[in-house]
Amino acid sequence: MNTTSAKHVVLGVTGSIAAYKACEIASTLTKAGVKVTPVMTHSAKQLVGPATFEGLTGNRVISDMVESEQNANIDHIALAKSADLFLVAPATANIVGKAANGIADDWLTTALLATQAPILFAPAMNTNMYTHTAVQKNIDLLMQRGCQFIGPAAGLLACKTDGPGRMVEPEEIVDAVWSILGRSDDLKGKHILLTTGANHEPIDPVRYIGNRSSGKMGFAIAQEALARGAEVTVITGPADVAPPAKAKVIQVETAQEMSNAVMVHMDEADVVIGAAAVADYRVAQPATQKHKRSTQSLSIELCENPDIIGTVGAQKRPEQLVIGFAAETNDLIAHAEEKLNKKNLDLIVANKVGTSNSGFGAETTDARFLFRDGTIEEHPVLPKRSLADHLMNHIVALLSKTAKTSVTH
Ligand code: CTP
């Protein structure tokens, strides 16, 4: 298996109507920092344009071996070797049959024979085809050889039959990919409490003070923690993106509500992460009626909100981890170090805001990790899910360290 942190998944797309769902898989894995090489069969290309997969993955689509000059340069053996996983999604009865019987008549079937990487099939076909003895025998044969299958799910199919045959949802397939890539379950049994999003501090019944947090970083952390088997409670202020379905979600508006929710749940948590852009101030006395326009200037008195992660840091149990973020426009390291110490954090993620590839609303982030022993870990600009992956690796390591310390004492 590839030992570098960037994993390589070869995504085989075959000719089922579910081929369009493979776009979401390609996109999610790519955003998470995985190198995705899309391979399309001839029939898959009739259903979804290769340009879509090229756009989503940034990599050229590999297709039939004899068909294109472009593909003549692609060494399928080398690619088969460099893959950490072959994912065939959707997998038709045809590809399952060919793979089971060692037929190698296009790029995908040839590479499936050549690779030693794990192979995961996500079947999608008509119910009668799926339950046919020939297909079931082929699936059994592949499973005996160590191939893995996810699904199919039961439900109403495009061919109007109702039964097993529908490809499972992309989210579930991506989770299976994480599990095979070895990132699953290292946080099993752990509870992560996370704040994310913005706060809205009311001025009057129609206006509020807010900030630009999109919630994307927090939700990437939640997704990564869930993929590794953690139980995740997300306390979210207003955000632009939907929280992951498997998390326990508590919606709040104001910093005070967020603080109250954190205080209720902090004792259950092994790790508390403050990714929210908490409003430091609230309006001292929000008006009960809408402010009317006047020619006079308007002054609004603000008073301080609680420092949520600072309070958690001050009250934390010795084996509990507390992690914060520092979003800064200037003097990044100095400000982050000060917050790490003042808030009694185990780790702080310091990231630049105010540039197009980092900070509020961006898909990527320019961050570094600061630890209590003074170590700083630099990262290149990374997709937020990728940074979340690095963060989880540290959380796993720090948790095992604190567990050892509490056993020794
Ligand atoms: N934080 C918090 N409660 C607050 C303010 C911040 O829990 N009232 C948390 C954030 O979620 C983040 C960390 O503290 O994890 C640092 O947030 P940041 O806004 O960068 O720092 P502040 O302490 O608010 O300091 P300043 O705004 O002066 O930079």
Short mmCIF file of C-alpha atoms in Angstrom, two decimals, residues 217 326 328 332 349-353 355 357-359 362-369 378-384 387:
data_model
loop_
_atom_site.label_atom_id
_atom_site.label_comp_id
_atom_site.label_asym_id
_atom_site.label_seq_id
_atom_site.Cartn_x
_atom_site.Cartn_y
_atom_site.Cartn_z
CA MET A 217 -14.26 23.53 8.62
CA ALA A 326 -7.20 30.85 15.85
CA GLU A 328 -5.94 35.63 12.27
CA LEU A 332 -0.61 34.38 13.26
CA VAL A 349 -5.13 25.23 14.71
CA ALA A 350 -3.86 28.59 13.51
CA ASN A 351 -5.19 29.62 10.16
CA LYS A 352 -4.94 32.66 7.98
CA VAL A 353 -8.14 34.45 7.11
CA THR A 355 -7.10 35.24 1.52
CA ASN A 357 -7.74 30.02 -0.48
CA SER A 358 -8.08 30.17 3.29
CA GLY A 359 -10.59 31.18 5.90
CA ALA A 362 -13.13 28.78 1.31
CA GLU A 363 -12.89 25.06 0.44
CA THR A 364 -9.23 24.99 1.47
CA THR A 365 -7.31 26.31 4.44
CA ASP A 366 -3.80 27.56 5.14
CA ALA A 367 -3.20 26.24 8.63
CA ARG A 368 -0.57 25.06 11.07
CA PHE A 369 -0.89 23.15 14.35
CA GLU A 378 3.24 23.37 9.10
CA HIS A 379 0.85 22.28 6.36
CA PRO A 380 0.49 23.36 2.75
CA VAL A 381 -2.87 24.86 1.71
CA LEU A 382 -5.16 21.82 2.05
CA PRO A 383 -8.80 20.92 1.47
CA LYS A 384 -10.62 21.33 4.82
CA LEU A 387 -6.77 19.14 7.37
#
